[in-house]
Each structure stands twice: as C-alpha cells, then as structure tokens.
Short mmCIF file of C-alpha atoms and ligand atoms in Angstrom, two decimals:
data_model
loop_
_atom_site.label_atom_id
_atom_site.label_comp_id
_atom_site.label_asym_id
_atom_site.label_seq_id
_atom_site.Cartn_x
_atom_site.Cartn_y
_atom_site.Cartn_z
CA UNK A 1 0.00 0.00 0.00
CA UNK A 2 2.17 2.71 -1.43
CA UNK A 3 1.11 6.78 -1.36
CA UNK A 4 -0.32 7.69 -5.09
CA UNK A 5 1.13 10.80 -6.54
CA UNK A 6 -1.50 13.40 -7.07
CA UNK A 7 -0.50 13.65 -10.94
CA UNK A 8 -2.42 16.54 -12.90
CA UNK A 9 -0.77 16.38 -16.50
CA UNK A 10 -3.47 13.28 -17.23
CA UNK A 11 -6.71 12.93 -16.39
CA UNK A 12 -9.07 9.77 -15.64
CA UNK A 13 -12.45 11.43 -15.83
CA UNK A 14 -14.31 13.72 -18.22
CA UNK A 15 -14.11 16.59 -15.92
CA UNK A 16 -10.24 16.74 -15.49
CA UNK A 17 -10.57 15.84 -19.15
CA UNK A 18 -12.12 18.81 -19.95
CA UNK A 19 -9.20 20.84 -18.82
CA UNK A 20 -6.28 19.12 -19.61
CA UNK A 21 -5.34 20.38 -22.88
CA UNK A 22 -5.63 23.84 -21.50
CA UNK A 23 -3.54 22.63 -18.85
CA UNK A 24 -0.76 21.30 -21.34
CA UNK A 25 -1.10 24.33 -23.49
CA UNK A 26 -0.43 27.10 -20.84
CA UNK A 27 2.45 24.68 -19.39
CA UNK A 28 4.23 24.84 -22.45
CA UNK A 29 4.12 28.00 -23.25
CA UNK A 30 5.10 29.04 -20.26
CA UNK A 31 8.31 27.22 -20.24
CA UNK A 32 8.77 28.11 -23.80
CA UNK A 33 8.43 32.40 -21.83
CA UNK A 34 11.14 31.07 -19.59
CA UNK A 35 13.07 29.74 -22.41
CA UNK A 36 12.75 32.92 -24.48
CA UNK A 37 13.40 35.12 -21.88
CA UNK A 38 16.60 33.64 -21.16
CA UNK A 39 17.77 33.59 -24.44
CA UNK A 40 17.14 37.21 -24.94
CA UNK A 41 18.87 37.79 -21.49
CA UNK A 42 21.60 35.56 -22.71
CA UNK A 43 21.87 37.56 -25.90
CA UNK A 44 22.12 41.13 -24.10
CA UNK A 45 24.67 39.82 -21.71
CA UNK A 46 26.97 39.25 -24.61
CA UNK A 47 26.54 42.42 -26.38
CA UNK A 48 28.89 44.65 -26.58
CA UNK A 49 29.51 46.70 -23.58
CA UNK A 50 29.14 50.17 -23.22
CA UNK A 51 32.52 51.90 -22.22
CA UNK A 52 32.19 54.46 -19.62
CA UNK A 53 33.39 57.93 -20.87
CA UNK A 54 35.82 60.36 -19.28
CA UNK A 55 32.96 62.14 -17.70
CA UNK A 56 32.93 58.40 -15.66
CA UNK A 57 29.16 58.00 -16.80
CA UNK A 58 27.67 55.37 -19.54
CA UNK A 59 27.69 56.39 -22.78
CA UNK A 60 23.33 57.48 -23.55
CA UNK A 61 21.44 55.11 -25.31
CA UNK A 62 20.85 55.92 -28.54
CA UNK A 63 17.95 54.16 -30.38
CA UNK A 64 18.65 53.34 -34.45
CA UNK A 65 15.62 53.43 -36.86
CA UNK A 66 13.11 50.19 -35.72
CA UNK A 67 14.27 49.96 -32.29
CA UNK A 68 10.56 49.96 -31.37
CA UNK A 69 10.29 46.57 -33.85
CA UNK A 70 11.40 44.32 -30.94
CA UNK A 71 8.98 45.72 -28.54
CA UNK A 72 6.04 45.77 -31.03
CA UNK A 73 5.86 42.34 -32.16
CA UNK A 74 6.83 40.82 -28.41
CA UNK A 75 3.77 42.63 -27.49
CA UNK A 76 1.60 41.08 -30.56
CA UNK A 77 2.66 37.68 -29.33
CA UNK A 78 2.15 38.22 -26.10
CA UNK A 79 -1.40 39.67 -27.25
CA UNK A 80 -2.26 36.63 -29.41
CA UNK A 81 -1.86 33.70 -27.21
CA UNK A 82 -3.23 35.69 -24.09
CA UNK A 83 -6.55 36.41 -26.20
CA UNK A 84 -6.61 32.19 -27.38
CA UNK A 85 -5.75 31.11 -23.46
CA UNK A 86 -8.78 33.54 -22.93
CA UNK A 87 -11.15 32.04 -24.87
CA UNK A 88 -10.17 28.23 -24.73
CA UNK A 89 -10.54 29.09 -20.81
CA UNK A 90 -14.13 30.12 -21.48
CA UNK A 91 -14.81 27.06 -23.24
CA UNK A 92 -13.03 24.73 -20.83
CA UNK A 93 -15.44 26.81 -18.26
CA UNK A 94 -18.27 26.06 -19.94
CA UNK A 95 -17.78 22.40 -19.91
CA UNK A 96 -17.12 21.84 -16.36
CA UNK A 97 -19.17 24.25 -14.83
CA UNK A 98 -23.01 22.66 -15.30
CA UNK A 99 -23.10 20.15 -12.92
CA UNK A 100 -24.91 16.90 -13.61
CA UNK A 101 -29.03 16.99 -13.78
CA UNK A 102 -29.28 13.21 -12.95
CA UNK A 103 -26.14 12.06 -10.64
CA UNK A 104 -26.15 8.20 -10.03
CA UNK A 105 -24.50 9.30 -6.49
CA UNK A 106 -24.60 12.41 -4.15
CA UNK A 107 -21.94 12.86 -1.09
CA UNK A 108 -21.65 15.29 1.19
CA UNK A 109 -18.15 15.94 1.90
CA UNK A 110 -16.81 17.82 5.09
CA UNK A 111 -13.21 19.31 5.64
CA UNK A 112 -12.46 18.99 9.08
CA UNK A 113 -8.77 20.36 10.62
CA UNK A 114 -7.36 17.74 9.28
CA UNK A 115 -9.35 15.23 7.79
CA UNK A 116 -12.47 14.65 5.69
CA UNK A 117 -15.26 13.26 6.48
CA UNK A 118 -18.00 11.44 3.83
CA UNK A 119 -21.54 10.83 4.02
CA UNK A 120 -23.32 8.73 2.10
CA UNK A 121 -27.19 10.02 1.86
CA UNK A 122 -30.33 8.02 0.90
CA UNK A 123 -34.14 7.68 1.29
CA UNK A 124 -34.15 5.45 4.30
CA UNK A 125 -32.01 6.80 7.06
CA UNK A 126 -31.12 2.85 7.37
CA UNK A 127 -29.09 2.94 4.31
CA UNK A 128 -26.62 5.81 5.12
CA UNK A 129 -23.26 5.45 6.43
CA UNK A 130 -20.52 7.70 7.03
CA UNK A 131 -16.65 7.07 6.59
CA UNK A 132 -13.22 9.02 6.51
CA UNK A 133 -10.39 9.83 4.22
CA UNK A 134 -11.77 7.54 1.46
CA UNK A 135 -14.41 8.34 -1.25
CA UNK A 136 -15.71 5.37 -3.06
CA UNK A 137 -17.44 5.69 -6.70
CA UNK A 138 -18.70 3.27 -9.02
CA UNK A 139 -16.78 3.62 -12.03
CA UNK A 140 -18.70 5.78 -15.31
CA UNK A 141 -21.25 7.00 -12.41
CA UNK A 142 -21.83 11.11 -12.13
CA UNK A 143 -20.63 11.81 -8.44
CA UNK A 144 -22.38 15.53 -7.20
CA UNK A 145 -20.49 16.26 -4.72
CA UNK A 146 -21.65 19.19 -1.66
CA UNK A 147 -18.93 20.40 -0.22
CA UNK A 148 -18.61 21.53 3.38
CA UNK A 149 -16.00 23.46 5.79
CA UNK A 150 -16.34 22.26 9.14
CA UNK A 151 -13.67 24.81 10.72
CA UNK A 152 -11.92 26.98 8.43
CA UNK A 153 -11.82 27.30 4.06
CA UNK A 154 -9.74 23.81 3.17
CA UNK A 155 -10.28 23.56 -0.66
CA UNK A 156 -11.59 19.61 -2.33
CA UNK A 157 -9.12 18.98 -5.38
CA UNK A 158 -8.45 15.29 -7.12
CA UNK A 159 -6.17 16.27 -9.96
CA UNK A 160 -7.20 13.43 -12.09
CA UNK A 161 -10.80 13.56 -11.88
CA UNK A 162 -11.95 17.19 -10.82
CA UNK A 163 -10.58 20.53 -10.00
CA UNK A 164 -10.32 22.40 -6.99
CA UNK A 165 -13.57 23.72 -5.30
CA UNK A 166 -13.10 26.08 -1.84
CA UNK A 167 -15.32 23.91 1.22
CA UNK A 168 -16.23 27.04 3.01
CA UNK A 169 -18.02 27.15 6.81
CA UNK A 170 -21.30 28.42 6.82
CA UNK A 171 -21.68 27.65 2.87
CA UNK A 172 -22.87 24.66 0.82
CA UNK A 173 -20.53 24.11 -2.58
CA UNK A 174 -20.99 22.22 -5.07
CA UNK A 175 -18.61 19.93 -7.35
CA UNK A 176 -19.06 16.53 -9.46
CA UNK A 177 -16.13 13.82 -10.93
CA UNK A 178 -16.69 10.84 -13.08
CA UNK A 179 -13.80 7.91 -12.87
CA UNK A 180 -13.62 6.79 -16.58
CA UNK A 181 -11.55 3.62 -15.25
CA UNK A 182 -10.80 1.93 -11.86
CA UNK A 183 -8.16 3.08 -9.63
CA UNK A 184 -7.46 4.59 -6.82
CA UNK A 185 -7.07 8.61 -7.20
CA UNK A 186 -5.28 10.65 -4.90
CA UNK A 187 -6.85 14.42 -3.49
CA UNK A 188 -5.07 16.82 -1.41
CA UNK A 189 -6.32 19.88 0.79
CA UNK A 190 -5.34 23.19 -1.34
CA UNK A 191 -6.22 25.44 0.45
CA UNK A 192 -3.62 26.54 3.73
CA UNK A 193 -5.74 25.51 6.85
CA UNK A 194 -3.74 25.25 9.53
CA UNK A 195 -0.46 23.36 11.04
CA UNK A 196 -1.17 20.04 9.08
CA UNK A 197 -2.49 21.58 5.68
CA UNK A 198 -0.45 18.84 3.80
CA UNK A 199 -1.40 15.80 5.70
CA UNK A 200 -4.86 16.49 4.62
CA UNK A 201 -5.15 14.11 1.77
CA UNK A 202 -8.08 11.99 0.73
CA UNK A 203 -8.30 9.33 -1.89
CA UNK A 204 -11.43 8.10 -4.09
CA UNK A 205 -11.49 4.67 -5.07
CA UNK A 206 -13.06 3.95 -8.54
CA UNK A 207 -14.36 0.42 -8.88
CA UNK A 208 -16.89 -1.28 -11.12
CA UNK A 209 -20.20 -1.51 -9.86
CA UNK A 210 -20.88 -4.45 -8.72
CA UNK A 211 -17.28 -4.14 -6.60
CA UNK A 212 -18.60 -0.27 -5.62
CA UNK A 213 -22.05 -2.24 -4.35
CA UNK A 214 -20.30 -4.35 -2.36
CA UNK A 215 -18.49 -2.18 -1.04
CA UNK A 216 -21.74 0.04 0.32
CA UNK A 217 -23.24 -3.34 1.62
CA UNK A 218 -20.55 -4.25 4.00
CA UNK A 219 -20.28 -0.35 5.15
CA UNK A 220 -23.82 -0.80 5.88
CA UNK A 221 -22.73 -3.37 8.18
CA UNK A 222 -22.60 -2.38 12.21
CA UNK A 223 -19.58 -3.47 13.94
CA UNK A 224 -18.95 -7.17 14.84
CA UNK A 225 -19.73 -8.10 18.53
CA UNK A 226 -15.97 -9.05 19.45
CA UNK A 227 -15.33 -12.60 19.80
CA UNK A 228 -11.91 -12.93 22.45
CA UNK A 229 -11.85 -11.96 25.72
CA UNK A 230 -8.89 -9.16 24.33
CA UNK A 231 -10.92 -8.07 21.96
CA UNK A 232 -13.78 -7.10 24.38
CA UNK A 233 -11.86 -5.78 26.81
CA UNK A 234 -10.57 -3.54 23.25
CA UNK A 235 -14.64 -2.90 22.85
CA UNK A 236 -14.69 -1.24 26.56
CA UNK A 237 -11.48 1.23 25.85
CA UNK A 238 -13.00 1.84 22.59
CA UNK A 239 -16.20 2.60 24.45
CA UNK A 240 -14.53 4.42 27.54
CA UNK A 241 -11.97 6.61 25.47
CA UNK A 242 -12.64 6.58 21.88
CA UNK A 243 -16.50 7.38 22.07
CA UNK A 244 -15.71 10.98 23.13
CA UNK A 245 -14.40 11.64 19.71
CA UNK A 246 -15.36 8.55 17.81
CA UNK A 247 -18.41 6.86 16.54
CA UNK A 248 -18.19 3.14 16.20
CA UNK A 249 -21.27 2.25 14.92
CA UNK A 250 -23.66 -1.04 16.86
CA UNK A 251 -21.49 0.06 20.29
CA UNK A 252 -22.34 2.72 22.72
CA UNK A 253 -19.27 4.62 21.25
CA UNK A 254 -21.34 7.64 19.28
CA UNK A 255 -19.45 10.76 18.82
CA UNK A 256 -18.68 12.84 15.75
CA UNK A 257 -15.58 14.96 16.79
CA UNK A 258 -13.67 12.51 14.60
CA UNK A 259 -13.60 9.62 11.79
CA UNK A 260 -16.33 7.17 11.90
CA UNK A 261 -14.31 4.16 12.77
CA UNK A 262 -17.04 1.41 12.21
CA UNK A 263 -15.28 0.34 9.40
CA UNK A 264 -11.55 1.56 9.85
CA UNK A 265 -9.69 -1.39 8.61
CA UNK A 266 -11.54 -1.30 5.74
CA UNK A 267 -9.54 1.91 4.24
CA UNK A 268 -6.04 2.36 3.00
CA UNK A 269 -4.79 5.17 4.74
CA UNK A 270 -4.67 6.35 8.33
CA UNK A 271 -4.91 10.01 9.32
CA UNK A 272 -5.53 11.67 6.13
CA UNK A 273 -3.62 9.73 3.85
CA UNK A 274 -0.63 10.60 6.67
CA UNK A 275 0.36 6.59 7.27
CA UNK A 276 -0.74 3.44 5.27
CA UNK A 277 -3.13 1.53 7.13
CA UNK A 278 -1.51 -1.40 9.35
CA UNK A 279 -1.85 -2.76 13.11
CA UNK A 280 1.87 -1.13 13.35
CA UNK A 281 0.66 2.30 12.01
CA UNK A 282 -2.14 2.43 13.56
CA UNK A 283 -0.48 1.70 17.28
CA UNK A 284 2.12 4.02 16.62
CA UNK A 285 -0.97 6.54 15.33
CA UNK A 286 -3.00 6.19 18.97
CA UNK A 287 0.40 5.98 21.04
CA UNK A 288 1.66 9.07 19.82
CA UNK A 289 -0.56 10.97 16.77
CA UNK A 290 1.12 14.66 17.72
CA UNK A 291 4.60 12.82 16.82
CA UNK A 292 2.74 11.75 13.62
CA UNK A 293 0.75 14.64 12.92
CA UNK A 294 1.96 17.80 15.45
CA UNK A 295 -1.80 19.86 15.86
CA UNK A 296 -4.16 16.93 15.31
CA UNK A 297 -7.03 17.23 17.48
CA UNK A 298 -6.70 13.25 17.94
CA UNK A 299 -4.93 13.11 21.67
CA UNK A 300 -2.21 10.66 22.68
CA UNK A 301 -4.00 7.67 24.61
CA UNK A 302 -1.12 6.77 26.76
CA UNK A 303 -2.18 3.00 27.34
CA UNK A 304 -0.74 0.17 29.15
CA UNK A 305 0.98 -1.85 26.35
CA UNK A 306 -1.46 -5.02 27.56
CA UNK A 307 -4.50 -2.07 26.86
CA UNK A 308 -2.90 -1.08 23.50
CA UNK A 309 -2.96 -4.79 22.04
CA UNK A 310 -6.39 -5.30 22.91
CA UNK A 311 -7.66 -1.96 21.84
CA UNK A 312 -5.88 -3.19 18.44
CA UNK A 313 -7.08 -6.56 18.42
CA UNK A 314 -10.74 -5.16 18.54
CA UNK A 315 -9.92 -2.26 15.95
CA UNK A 316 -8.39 -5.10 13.49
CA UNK A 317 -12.11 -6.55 13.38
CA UNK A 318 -13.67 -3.44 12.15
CA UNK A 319 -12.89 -4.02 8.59
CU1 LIG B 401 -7.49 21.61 4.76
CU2 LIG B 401 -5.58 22.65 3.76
#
C-alpha cells in the first residue's frame, strides 16, 4: 500500500478531461516564456559593452531606426496567445461548470482540521453510512459532490478527476467527478488551513459496480460483537476513550468529533492519507498521533501496552 502521486498532467475522468489540454497548453508555453526570456537575457549579456566615458558616466542610449520593432511584435505575441488562453478558458469553463441533472450518487463531503469526512445520503435513514479519508465511486457513475468546511476554508481537489472547489463554513458548494476507469485517485487539501495543511489528503477509489455495491453493503454493516476476551476488553477502551471523539457504529461509542471508525480497517490510509493503514501504524498513530501529525485534534492515549494490544485486536475486526 504505497502513497499515489496526485498527478495533474493526465486525467481519468471527463471533468479533469475537460481541462487538460488547457492545462498542457499554458504549461508549455510558459516554459517556452522562460526559455525565451533567457535567451534574450543571454543575448544582451553578450553584447557589446558600453565603455564608460571620461565624464565616468555610460555612454546614452541611442535608439537606431526600428528599435521599437522588438517591442512591437513581443507585445503582438504576447497579445495573441493571451486572447486564445482567454477564450479556450471560457470554453473549458463552460464544460465543467453545469453540474450533472441526474447524478447516479450524491456525497456530502466535510473538511475537518485535518481530515475529511464522507456521508453517504439516501431515502431510508437505514441505508446511510458515514466514513473518513476515502471516497468510493462506481466507475462511469456522475458523483455531485456538496462540499462543506467544518472549521476553516480547506479547498476539495483530485487532480485526475476534478478541479479544486473552496469547502467554506457556513456555505454549501458544489462539485461533481466521473472515474472513466478503476483506480485509486489521490486528493489533497489546497487550500492553507492550519499546522497540518499537507497531511490532509483523501483518496477516491473507482471500482466497477458491482465491486462499488459491495463495497456500500458491507459499510452498511454495524460493527462485529468481538469474539476474544482481548478483543472485548478492546470494545470497553473503545467505548470508555474513543467514544468521546469517535463513533463506532452497533457500540455505545457515538461521537462525531472525529472519523467514523465502524469500518476503519476497511480503508487504505490512516490520518488523512498521513500513514498506510496497518496494526503497526495504527499503534504508533494512537500511542503518539502529535509525533505523527503535530496539531491533530486526535490526543495521545497513553495506554498500558497489555490495553494497547487489545484496543488493536478489537480495531483489526472493524474491517
Ligand atoms: Cu485543509 Cu488545507
């Protein structure tokens, strides 16, 4: 379970699509400004040099017929591809800006200092869930996405599928993606929130449908009763220290400071996309998080080590 680079110069759904030859066309022409520039730098540089007189000043410049030539057509270029980055921006605008009449699936999305929280609507209040850190989509379905901001502006961005869209408190936003193939897509905060701005990653997971149902059944699913002596005695910490923040859902444990950890072992990531997702991690995570992630809200536990492997051996059954 490796970290996926974010990735923007290809795209895996129509709406990165969309933009992605504007992206490629303003990328090169900026480096071939950089280039250009240099060059031209280069070429003054290695002009002749103007001698300093007796008076111990430079010599005036003195402009020949056309001098103004240079100036002119660098300003006609300049002109030209402005006025096409204009309009192909328009366009580009146009396409991703109407967001779907019919989505297959609607998710409310929160930014929280630092993690994100997703929750997964429906008629019956039976068949909603809510998870962490890890967006799953059937793949070719229209995702609307509402953005929220629990705390302070973060900013919902998944290079290869959408672009970014501010999550602001107070405020309901709106964004959509479409995964044109299965994978699993990296998103990042991008918007400065705070102490742990860039461990505030996300990823969605694109799978086929039937994989994506699945998937919703078993999150569905209330936790196991445990089934070791450990693992209860891992139930009643969980139910003693990780209800104040935590909801673990078919336990007592009901609170929505942080993650939903009904399911935890059931994602890739720990923490925002901070560790991969392991008994190892996730000790070190509730030993010491503010080593992991300085700021975090999430406070160190400070458990016997005979506490800390049963707390994990119950958390390893909520997959
Ligand atoms: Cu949230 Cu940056």
């Amino acid at each position: 379970m490796s970290r996926i680079p974010l990735g923007y110069l290809d795209s895996a759904g129509a709406r990165a699509a969309a933009t992605l030859p504007l992206t490629w066309f303003l990328l090169l022409v900026s480096i071939a400004v950089c280039l250009a520039i240099t060059y031209l730098l280069w070429r003054a540089l290695r002009g002749p040099a103007g001698t300093i007189g007796a008076d111990g000043k430079a010599p005036a410049v003195r402009r020949g017929e056309g001098a103004a030539r240079p100036i002119l057509v660098g300003v006609a270029i300049s002109s030209v591809i402005l006025l096409i980055a204009l309009g192909w921006t328009m366009v580009a605008l146009a396409q991703v800006a109407p967001m779907p009449r019919r989505p297959e699936i609607e998710i409310d999305v929160t930014a929280h200092q630092w993690w994100w929280q997703a929750d997964y609507g429906a008629s019956e209040p039976d068949q909603t869930f809510s998870t962490a850190n890890e967006i799953h989509v059937p793949v070719g379905a229209k995702v609307l996405l509402r953005l929220h901001g629990a705390d302070v502006i973060h900013s919902f961005w998944v290079p290869k599928l959408t672009g970014k869209t501010d999550m602001i408190p107070g405020q309901v936003n709106l964004t959509w993606l479409q995964a044109d193939k299965p994978g699993v897509y990296r998103g990042q905060c991008q918007e400065y929130c705070g102490l742990q701005h860039a461990h505030m990653a996300f990823e969605v997971v694109a799978e086929p449908p039937a994989q994506y149902a699945a998937w919703r059944r078993a999150q569905l699913q209330t936790a196991p009763p445990p089934a070791t002596p450990a693992q209860a005695e891992g139930l009643a910490l969980v139910e003693y220290r990780c209800a104040v923040c935590h909801t673990v859902r078919g336990t007592t444990a009901g609170s929505n400071v942080g993650p939903d950890l009904t399911h935890v072992m059931s994602r890739r990531m720990l923490a925002a996309g901070t560790l991969p997702n392991n008994r190892a991690m996730l000790a070190g995570w509730i030993e010491d998080p503010q080593g992991v992630k300085p700021g975090t809200l999430m406070p160190a536990q400070q458990l016997s080590g005979p506490q800390l492997q049963a707390l994990l051996a119950y958390l390893e059954t909520l997959k």
